[in-house]
mmCIF file of C-alpha atoms in Angstrom:
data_model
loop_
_atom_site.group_PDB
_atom_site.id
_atom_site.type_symbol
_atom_site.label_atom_id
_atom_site.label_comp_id
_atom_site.label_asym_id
_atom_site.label_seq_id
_atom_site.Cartn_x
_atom_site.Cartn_y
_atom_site.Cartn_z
ATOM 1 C CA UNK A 6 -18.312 -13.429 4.616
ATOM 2 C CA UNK A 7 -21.397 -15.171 6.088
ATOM 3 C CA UNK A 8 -22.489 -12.210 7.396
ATOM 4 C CA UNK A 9 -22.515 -10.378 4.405
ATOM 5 C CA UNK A 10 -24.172 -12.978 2.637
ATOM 6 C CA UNK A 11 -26.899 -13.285 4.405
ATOM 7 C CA UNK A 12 -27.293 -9.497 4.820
ATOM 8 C CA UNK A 13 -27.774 -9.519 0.505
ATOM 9 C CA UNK A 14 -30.331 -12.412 1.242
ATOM 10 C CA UNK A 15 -32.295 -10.666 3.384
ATOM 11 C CA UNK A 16 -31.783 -6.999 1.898
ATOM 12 C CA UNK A 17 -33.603 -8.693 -1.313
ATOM 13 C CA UNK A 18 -36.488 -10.152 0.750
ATOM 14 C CA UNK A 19 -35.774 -13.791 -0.106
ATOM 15 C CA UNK A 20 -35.271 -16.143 2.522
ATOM 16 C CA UNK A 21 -32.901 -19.952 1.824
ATOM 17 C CA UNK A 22 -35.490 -21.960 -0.003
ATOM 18 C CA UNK A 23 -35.929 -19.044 -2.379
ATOM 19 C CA UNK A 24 -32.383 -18.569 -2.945
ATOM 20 C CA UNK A 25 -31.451 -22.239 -3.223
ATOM 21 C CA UNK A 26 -33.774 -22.544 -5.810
ATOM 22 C CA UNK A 27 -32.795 -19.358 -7.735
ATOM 23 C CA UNK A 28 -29.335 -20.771 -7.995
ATOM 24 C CA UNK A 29 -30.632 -24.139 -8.692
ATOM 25 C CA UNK A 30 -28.602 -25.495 -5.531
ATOM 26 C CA UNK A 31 -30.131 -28.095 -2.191
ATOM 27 C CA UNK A 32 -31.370 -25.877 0.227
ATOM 28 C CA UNK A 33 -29.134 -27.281 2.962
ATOM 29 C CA UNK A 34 -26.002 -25.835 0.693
ATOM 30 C CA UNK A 35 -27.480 -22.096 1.237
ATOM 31 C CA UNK A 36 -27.673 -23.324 4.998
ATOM 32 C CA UNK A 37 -24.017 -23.812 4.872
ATOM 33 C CA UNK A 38 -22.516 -21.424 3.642
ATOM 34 C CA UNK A 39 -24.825 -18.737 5.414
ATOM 35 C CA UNK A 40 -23.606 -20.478 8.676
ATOM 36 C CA UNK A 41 -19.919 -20.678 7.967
ATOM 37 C CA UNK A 42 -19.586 -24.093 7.826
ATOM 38 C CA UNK A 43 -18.691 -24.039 4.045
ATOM 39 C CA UNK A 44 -16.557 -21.711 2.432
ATOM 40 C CA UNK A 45 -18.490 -20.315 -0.604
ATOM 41 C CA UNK A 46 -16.326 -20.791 -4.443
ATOM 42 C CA UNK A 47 -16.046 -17.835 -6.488
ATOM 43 C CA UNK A 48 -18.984 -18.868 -8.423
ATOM 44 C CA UNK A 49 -21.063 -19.523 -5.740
ATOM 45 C CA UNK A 50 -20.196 -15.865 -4.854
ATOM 46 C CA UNK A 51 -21.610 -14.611 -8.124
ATOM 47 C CA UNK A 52 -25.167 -16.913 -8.455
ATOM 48 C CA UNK A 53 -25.734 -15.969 -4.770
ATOM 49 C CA UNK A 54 -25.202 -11.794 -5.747
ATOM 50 C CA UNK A 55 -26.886 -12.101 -9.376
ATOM 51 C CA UNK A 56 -29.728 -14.228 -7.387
ATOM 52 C CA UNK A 57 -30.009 -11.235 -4.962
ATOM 53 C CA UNK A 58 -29.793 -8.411 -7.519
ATOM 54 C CA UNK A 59 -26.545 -7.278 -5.917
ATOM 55 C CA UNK A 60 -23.945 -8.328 -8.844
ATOM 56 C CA UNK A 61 -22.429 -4.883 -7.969
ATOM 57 C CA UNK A 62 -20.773 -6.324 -5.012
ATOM 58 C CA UNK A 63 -19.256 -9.568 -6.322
ATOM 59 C CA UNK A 64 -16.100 -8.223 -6.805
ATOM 60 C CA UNK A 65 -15.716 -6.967 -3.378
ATOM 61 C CA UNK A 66 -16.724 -10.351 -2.134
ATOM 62 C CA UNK A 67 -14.471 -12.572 -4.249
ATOM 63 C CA UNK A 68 -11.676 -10.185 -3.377
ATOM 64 C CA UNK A 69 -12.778 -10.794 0.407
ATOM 65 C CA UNK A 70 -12.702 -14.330 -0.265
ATOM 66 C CA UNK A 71 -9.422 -14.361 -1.798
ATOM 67 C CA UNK A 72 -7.628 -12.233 1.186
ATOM 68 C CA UNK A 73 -9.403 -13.834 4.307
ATOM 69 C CA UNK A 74 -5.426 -14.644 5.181
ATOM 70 C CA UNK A 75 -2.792 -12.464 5.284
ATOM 71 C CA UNK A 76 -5.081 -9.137 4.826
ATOM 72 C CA UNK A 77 -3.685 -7.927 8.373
ATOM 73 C CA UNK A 78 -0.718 -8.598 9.409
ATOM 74 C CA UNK A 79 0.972 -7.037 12.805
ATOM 75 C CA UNK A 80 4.766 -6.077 12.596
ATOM 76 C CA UNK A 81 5.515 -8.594 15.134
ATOM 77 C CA UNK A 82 4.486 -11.568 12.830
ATOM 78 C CA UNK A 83 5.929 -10.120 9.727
ATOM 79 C CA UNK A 84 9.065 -9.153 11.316
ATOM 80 C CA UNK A 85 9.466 -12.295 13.314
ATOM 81 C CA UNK A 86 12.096 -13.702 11.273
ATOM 82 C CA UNK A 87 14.113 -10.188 10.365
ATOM 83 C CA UNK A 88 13.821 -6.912 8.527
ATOM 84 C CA UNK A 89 15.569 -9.153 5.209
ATOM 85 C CA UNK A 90 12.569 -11.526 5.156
ATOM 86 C CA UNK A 91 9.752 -8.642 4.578
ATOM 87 C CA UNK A 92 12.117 -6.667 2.380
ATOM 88 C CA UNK A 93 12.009 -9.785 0.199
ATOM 89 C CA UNK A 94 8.400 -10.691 0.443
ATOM 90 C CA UNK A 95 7.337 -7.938 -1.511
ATOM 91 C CA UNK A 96 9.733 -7.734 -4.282
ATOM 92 C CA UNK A 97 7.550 -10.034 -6.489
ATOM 93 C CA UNK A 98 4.789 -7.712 -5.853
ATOM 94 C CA UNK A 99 7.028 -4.820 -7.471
ATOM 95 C CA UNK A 100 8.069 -6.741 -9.829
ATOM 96 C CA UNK A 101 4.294 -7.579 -11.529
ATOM 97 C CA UNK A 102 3.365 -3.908 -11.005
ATOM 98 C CA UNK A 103 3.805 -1.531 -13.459
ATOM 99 C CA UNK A 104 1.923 1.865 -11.878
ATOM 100 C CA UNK A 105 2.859 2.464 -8.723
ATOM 101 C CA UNK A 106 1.562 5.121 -6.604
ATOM 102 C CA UNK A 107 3.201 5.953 -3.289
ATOM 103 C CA UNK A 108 2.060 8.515 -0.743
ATOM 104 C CA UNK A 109 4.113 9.243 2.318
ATOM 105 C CA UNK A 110 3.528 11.605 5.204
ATOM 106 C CA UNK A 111 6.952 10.758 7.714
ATOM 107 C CA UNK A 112 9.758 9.342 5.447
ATOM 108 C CA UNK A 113 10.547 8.905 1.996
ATOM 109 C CA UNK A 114 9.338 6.219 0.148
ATOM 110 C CA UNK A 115 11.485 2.932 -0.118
ATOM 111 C CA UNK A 116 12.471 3.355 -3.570
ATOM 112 C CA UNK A 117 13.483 6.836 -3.648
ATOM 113 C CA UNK A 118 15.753 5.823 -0.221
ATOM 114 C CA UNK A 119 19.519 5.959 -0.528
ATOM 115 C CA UNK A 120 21.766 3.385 0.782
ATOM 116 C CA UNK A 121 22.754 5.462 4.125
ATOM 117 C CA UNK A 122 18.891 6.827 4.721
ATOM 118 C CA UNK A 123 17.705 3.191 4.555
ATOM 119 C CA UNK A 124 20.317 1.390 7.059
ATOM 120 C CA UNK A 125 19.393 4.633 9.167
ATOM 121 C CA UNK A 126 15.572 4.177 9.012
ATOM 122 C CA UNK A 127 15.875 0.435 9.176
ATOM 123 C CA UNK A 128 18.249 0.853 11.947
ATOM 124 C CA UNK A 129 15.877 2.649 13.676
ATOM 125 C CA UNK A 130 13.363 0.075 13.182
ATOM 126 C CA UNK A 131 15.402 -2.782 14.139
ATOM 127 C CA UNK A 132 15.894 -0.967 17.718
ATOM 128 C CA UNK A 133 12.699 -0.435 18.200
ATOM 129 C CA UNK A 134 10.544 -3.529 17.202
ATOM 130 C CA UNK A 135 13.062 -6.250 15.887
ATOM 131 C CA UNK A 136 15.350 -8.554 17.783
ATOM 132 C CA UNK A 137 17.202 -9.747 15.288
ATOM 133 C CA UNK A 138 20.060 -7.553 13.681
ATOM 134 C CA UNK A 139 19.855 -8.480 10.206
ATOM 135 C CA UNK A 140 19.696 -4.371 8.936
ATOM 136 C CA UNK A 141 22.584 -5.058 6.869
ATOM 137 C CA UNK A 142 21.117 -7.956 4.634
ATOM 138 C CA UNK A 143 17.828 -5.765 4.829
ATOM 139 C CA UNK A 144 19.322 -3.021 3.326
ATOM 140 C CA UNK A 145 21.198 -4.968 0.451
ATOM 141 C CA UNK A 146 17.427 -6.760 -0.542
ATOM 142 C CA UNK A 147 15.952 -2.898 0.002
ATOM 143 C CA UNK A 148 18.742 -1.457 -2.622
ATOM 144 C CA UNK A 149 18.029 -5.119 -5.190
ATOM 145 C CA UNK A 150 14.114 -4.048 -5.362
ATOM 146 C CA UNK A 151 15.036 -0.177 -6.181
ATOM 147 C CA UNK A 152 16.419 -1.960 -9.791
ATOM 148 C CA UNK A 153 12.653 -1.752 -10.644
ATOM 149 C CA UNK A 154 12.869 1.936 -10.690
ATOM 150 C CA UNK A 155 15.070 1.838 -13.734
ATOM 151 C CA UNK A 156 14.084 -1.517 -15.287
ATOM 152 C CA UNK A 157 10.597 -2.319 -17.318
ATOM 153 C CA UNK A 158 8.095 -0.558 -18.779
ATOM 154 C CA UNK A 159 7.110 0.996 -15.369
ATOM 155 C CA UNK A 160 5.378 4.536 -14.132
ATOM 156 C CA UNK A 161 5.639 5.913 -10.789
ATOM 157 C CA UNK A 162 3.989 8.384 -8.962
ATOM 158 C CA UNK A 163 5.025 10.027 -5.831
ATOM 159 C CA UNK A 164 3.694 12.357 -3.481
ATOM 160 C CA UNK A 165 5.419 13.136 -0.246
ATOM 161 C CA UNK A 166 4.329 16.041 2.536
ATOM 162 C CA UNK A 167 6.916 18.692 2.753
ATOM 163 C CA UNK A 168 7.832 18.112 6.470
ATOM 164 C CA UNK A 169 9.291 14.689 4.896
ATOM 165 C CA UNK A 170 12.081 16.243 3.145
ATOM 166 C CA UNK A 171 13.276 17.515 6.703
ATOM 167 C CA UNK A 172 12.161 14.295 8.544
ATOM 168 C CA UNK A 173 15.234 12.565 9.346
ATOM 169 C CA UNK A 174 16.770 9.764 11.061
ATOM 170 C CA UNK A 175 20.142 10.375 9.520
ATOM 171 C CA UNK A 176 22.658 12.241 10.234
ATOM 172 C CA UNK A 177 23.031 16.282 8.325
ATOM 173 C CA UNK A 178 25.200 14.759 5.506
ATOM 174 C CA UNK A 179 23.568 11.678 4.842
ATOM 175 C CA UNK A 180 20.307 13.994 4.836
ATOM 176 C CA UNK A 181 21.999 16.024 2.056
ATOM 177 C CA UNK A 182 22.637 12.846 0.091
ATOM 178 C CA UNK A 183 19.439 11.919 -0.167
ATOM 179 C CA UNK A 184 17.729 15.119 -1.148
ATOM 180 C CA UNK A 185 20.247 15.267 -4.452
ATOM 181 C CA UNK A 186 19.748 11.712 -5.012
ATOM 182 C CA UNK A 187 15.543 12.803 -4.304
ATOM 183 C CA UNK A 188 16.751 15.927 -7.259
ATOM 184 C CA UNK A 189 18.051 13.723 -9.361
ATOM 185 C CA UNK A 190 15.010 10.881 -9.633
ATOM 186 C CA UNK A 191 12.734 13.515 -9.840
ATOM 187 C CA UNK A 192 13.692 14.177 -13.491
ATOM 188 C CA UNK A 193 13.649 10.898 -14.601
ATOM 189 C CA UNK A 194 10.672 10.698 -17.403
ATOM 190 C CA UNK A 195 8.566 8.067 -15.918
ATOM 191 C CA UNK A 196 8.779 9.026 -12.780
ATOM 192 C CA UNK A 197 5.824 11.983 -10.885
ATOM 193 C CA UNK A 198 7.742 13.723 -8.371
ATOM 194 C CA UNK A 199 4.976 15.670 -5.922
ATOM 195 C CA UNK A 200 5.392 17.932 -2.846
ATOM 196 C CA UNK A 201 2.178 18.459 -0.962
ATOM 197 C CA UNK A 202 3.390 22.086 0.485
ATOM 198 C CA UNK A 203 2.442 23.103 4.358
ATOM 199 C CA UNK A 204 1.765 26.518 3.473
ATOM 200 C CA UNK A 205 -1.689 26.231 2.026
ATOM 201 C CA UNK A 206 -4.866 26.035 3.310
ATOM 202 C CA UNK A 207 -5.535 21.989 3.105
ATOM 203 C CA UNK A 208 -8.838 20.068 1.340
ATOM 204 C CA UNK A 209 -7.311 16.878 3.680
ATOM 205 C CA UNK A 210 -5.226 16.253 6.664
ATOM 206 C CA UNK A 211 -2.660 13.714 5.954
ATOM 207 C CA UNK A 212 -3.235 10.206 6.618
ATOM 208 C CA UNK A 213 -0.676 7.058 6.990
ATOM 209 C CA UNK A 214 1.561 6.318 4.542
ATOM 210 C CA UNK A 215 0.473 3.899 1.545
ATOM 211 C CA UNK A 216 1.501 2.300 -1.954
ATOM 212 C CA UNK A 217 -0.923 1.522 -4.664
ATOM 213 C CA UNK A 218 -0.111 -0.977 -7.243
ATOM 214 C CA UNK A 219 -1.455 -0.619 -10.884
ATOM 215 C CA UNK A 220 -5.326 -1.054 -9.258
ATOM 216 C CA UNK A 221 -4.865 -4.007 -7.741
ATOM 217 C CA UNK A 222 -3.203 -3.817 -4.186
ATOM 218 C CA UNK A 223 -2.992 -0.995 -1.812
ATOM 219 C CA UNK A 224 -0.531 -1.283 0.859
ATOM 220 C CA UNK A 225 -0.824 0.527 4.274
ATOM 221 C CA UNK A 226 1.806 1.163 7.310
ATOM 222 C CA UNK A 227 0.082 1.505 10.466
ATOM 223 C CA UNK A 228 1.718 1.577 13.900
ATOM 224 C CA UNK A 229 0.414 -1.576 14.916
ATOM 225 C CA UNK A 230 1.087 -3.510 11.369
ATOM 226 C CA UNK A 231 1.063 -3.345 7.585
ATOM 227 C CA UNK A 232 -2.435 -3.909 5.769
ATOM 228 C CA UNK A 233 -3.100 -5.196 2.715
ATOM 229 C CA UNK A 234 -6.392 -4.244 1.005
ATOM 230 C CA UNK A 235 -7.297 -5.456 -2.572
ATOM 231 C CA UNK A 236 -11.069 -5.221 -2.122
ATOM 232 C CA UNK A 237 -12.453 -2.566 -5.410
ATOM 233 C CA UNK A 238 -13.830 -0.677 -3.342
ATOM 234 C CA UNK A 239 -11.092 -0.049 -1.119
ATOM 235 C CA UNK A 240 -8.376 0.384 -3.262
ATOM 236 C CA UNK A 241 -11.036 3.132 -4.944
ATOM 237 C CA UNK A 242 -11.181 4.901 -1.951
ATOM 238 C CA UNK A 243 -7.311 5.229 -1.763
ATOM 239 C CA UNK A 244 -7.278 6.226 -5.155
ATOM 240 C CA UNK A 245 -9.260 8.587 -4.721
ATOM 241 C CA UNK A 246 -7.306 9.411 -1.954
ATOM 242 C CA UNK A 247 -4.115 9.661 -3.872
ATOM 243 C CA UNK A 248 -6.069 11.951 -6.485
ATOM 244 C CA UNK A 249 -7.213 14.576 -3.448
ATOM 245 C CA UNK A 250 -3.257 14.408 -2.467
ATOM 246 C CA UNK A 251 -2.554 15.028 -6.199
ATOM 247 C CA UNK A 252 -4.567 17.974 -6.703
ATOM 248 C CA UNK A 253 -2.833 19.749 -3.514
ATOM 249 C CA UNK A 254 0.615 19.251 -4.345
ATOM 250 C CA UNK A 255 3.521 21.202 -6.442
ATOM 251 C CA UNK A 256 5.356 19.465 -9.319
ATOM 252 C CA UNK A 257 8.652 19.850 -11.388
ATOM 253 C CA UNK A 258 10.434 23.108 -10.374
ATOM 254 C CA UNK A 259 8.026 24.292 -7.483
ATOM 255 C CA UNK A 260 8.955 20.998 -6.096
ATOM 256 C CA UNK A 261 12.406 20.976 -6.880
ATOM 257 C CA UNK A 262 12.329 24.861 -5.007
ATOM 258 C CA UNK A 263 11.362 22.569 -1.667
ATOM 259 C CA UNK A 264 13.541 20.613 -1.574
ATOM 260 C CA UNK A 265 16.330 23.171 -2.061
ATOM 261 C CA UNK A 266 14.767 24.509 0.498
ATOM 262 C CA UNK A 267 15.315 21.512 3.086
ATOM 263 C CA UNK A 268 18.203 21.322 2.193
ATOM 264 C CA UNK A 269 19.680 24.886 2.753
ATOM 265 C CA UNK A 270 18.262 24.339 5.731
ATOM 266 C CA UNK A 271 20.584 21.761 6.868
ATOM 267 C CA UNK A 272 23.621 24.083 6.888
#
C-alpha cells in the first residue's frame, strides 16, 4: 500500500510537503503513511488520490486496504481445522449473493454436486491434504449451502469445460447420478447452464476454476490455496473472463446433447 502510494505521489510530480498541504494534513502524517508506519483510513485513501489526480484508483486501493488479511490463504491454513470448517465459512458469502457466476475447468461446481460426487471429491481431498476425517460433516454443511440454489431471489450462471462432465472421482453409477441431477438443474429458470465444447477452435485456454459473486468477490482455487480478490479491477478482469468463456460455450439443448453424451459414454 505504501508503495503504491508513493508511486501516485511521484507519478504526479509532487513531492510530501506538496501533498500534505493539498490535503490540508502535517507533513510528518504524509511521512507516515508513505513509510508504513501508519495505516492510511479510507478517506485518507481518497484526499491522497484526488490530491494526485488519480481518483480512478481509489477503489482499488480501499479494496486493497480492506483485504490486506485473509486475501491469500494456503489450503493448509484453511483446512487446518477440517473440510466442515471451510464448507461453513463461506455459506454467509452465498447467502448475501444474489448473481453468482461459476466457471470450472476439472469438476463440477459445488452447488450443482450431488451427495455421492461430493463425499467422493471431498474424500479425495481429505486423503490428499487433510488429516482430519471430518468428510462426512463436510458433506452435510456442502448439501445445507446447495438450499441457496432453490431459495431467494437468486441467478446463477454456470459454465463448465466439456472434459468435466467425464472428470470423475466417483465411481460409473454415481457418475450417472450426477449428470441427471446436472439435466435436471439445467432447466431450472434462474439458473445458465453452459458447456464450453472441446471441438472448436478456442479464443482462450482454460484457466483455474473460479466463482464470482454479484461484482463484489471473485473466488479462485489454485493448487497451492484459495484466493480471494475483491479489488475492481480484478474482479473486472474475471468478468471479463467469464464473458470470453460465455461467448465460446453451448447452451440449453446443445448442452444438454453433451452431457448425454458423457453419459452414454459411461456404459
Amino acid at each position: 500500500m505504501a508503495n503504491r502510494l508513493r508511486e501516485l505521489v511521484k507519478d504526479a510530480g509532487l513531492d510530501g510537503k506538496d501533498l500534505a498541504a493539498l490535503c490540508g494534513w502535517h507533513p510528518s502524517k504524509v511521512s507516515r503513511i508513505s513509510t508504513a508506519k501508519t495505516q492510511p483510513s479510507e478517506n485518507d485513501i481518497r484526499m491522497w488520490c484526488r490530491a494526485c489526480g488519480a481518483e480512478d484508483q481509489t477503489g482499488d486501493l480501499i479494496a486493497s486496504l480492506r483485504t490486506t488479511e485473509g486475501t491469500w490463504l494456503t489450503w493448509r491454513r484453511l483446512e487446518r481445522a477440517g473440510l466442515k470448517r471451510s464448507q461453513e465459512e463461506r455459506l454467509p458469502l452465498y447467502q448475501r449473493t444474489r448473481h453468482f457466476r461459476s466457471y470450472s475447468v476439472w469438476a463440477l461446481p459445488g452447488l450443482l454436486q450431488t451427495h455421492q460426487y461430493t463425499e467422493d471429491v471431498l474424500r479425495t481431498i481429505q486423503e490428499q491434504r487433510v488429516s482430519v476425517d471430518d468428510v462426512a460433516d463436510a458433506v452435510a454443511a456442502r448439501m445445507e449451502r446447495q438450499r441457496v440454489l432453490r431459495e431467494g431471489q437468486r441467478v446463477f450462471a454456470f459454465l463448465v469445460e466439456e472434459p468435466v462432465l467425464r472428470n470423475t472421482l466417483s465411481t460409473a453409477e454415481a457418475q450417472e447420478e450426477q449428470l441427471e441431477h446436472l439435466l435436471s438443474v439445467s432447466v431450472l429458470p434462474h439458473v445458465d447452464l453452459g458447456v464450453v465444447p472441446v471441438a472448436q477452435q478456442r479464443r482462450q485456454l482454460p484457466v483455474e476454476n473460479f466463482w464470482i459473486y454479484d461484482n463484489a468477490q471473485v473466488n479462485v482455487e489454485l493448487v497451492s490455496g484459495y484466493l480471494t480478490l475483491t479489488q475492481p479491477s480484478e474482479v473486472k478482469a474475471y468478468v471479463d473472463m467469464y464473458r470470453t468463456f460465455a461467448g465460446m460455450a453451448v447452451y440449453g439443448a446443445r448442452a444438454r446433447a453433451l452431457i448425454h453424451k458423457a453419459r452414454a459414454s459411461l456404459a
